[in-house]
XYZ file of C-alpha atoms in Angstrom:
158
model
C 145.568 36.092 114.466
C 147.877 36.458 117.548
C 146.487 36.778 120.992
C 146.331 40.154 122.854
C 149.543 39.938 125.059
C 148.355 42.468 127.735
C 145.877 40.111 129.036
C 146.536 37.006 131.216
C 144.645 33.784 130.892
C 141.873 35.027 133.086
C 141.383 38.311 131.156
C 143.188 40.540 133.599
C 145.171 43.351 132.231
C 149.041 42.855 133.115
C 152.409 44.127 131.969
C 154.076 41.665 129.622
C 157.105 39.992 131.059
C 159.936 40.935 128.588
C 162.764 39.574 131.082
C 163.696 36.594 128.992
C 163.526 38.257 125.512
C 166.879 38.919 123.903
C 168.119 42.518 123.539
C 168.178 43.633 119.829
C 168.603 46.896 118.053
C 164.854 48.158 117.529
C 163.533 50.946 115.305
C 160.026 52.339 114.882
C 158.982 55.037 112.453
C 155.595 56.709 112.741
C 153.981 59.505 110.952
C 150.868 61.776 111.294
C 149.826 65.274 110.087
C 148.061 68.552 111.025
C 145.974 70.345 108.612
C 145.309 74.054 109.250
C 143.976 77.328 107.660
C 146.185 78.779 104.993
C 146.874 81.797 107.138
C 147.904 79.594 110.033
C 150.295 77.505 107.616
C 151.953 80.653 106.537
C 152.593 81.787 110.116
C 154.092 78.626 110.991
C 156.005 78.297 107.683
C 157.506 81.887 107.733
C 158.109 81.751 111.527
C 156.026 84.919 112.361
C 153.886 83.243 115.016
C 154.105 85.261 118.130
C 154.853 82.329 120.420
C 158.179 81.649 118.308
C 159.525 78.763 116.560
C 156.353 76.321 116.471
C 158.294 73.424 114.804
C 161.230 73.703 116.942
C 159.213 73.564 120.113
C 157.168 70.722 118.761
C 160.290 68.837 118.049
C 161.449 69.070 121.573
C 157.969 68.158 122.758
C 157.875 65.006 120.622
C 161.328 63.996 122.070
C 160.135 64.566 125.445
C 156.963 62.590 124.876
C 158.980 59.503 123.509
C 161.044 59.564 126.632
C 157.955 59.809 129.009
C 155.805 57.218 127.178
C 155.807 54.800 130.000
C 154.297 57.442 132.232
C 151.392 58.008 129.958
C 150.482 54.572 128.529
C 149.861 52.292 131.592
C 151.389 48.922 130.346
C 154.377 50.246 128.552
C 157.755 49.418 129.808
C 160.216 52.299 130.466
C 162.860 52.254 127.700
C 166.359 53.493 127.441
C 166.055 55.172 124.185
C 169.197 55.329 122.100
C 167.817 57.783 119.554
C 164.657 59.873 118.682
C 164.315 62.186 115.701
C 161.468 64.138 114.425
C 161.237 65.631 110.862
C 158.458 67.871 109.641
C 157.311 68.257 105.990
C 155.131 71.277 105.097
C 152.606 70.974 102.341
C 151.426 74.289 101.115
C 148.691 72.692 98.643
C 147.130 70.937 101.622
C 148.039 73.529 104.267
C 149.358 70.570 106.354
C 152.377 69.691 108.416
C 153.498 66.055 108.482
C 155.439 64.753 111.354
C 157.663 61.626 111.138
C 159.339 60.115 114.114
C 162.027 57.677 114.198
C 162.723 56.149 117.722
C 165.463 53.468 118.535
C 166.627 51.335 121.371
C 168.552 48.264 122.066
C 166.481 46.215 124.453
C 163.994 43.323 125.007
C 160.847 45.389 123.752
C 160.026 47.488 120.652
C 159.632 51.233 120.368
C 156.395 51.679 118.455
C 154.601 53.183 121.257
C 157.283 55.763 121.772
C 157.340 56.762 118.116
C 153.536 56.976 118.011
C 153.335 58.948 121.324
C 156.020 61.447 119.887
C 153.983 61.988 116.863
C 150.701 62.830 118.634
C 152.514 65.161 121.135
C 154.428 67.015 118.473
C 151.068 67.537 116.471
C 149.315 68.552 119.892
C 152.117 71.046 120.563
C 151.704 72.553 117.128
C 147.850 72.762 117.874
C 148.410 74.328 121.247
C 150.769 77.037 119.893
C 148.479 77.768 116.932
C 144.918 77.454 118.619
C 144.604 81.096 119.353
C 144.342 81.896 115.625
C 142.958 78.518 114.350
C 140.963 76.274 116.628
C 139.726 74.280 113.524
C 143.035 72.387 112.874
C 142.717 68.601 112.349
C 145.126 65.842 113.355
C 145.098 62.571 111.739
C 146.573 59.869 109.609
C 148.755 58.693 112.593
C 150.151 55.355 112.153
C 153.136 53.140 112.389
C 155.117 53.176 109.161
C 157.673 50.342 109.892
C 159.445 48.488 112.774
C 162.461 46.294 112.970
C 163.922 44.187 115.624
C 162.888 41.495 118.065
C 161.438 38.209 117.336
C 158.915 39.457 114.863
C 161.594 41.017 112.620
C 160.669 43.578 110.227
C 157.139 45.082 109.589
C 156.131 47.680 106.875
C 152.782 49.397 106.528
C 151.002 48.612 103.328
């Protein structure tokens, strides 16, 4: 097992030095979902929610969150993102909405945290916009699906 990189030899938290790492094209894909009441799901699906286009606003919130990840996660490096995309899949049988985020950069460190943060904030935005009609929504199954680039190369979730 690898060691935790955000701690120095005396156990103190620190930001990892990426100054000598090569710049490579890096991609991370993360997913998560939110489950809700059938009535709430229908409002989002049909677009009749009084607050407007729930998924459109959640998409913008996710992109904004990816760009601000280093402001939220203390030891993350600020990254020059080259691409962030969010896709939503609606599942009527489960009354759920899955969010998948693809984040990309060319640089010395990966974009896993940016992709995961974007998923979380997009789902939280859906919750925020729909909580007036459904406070029992559940967010979950948030995980990294895959990443590529850098010294560790490609990784895919089992």
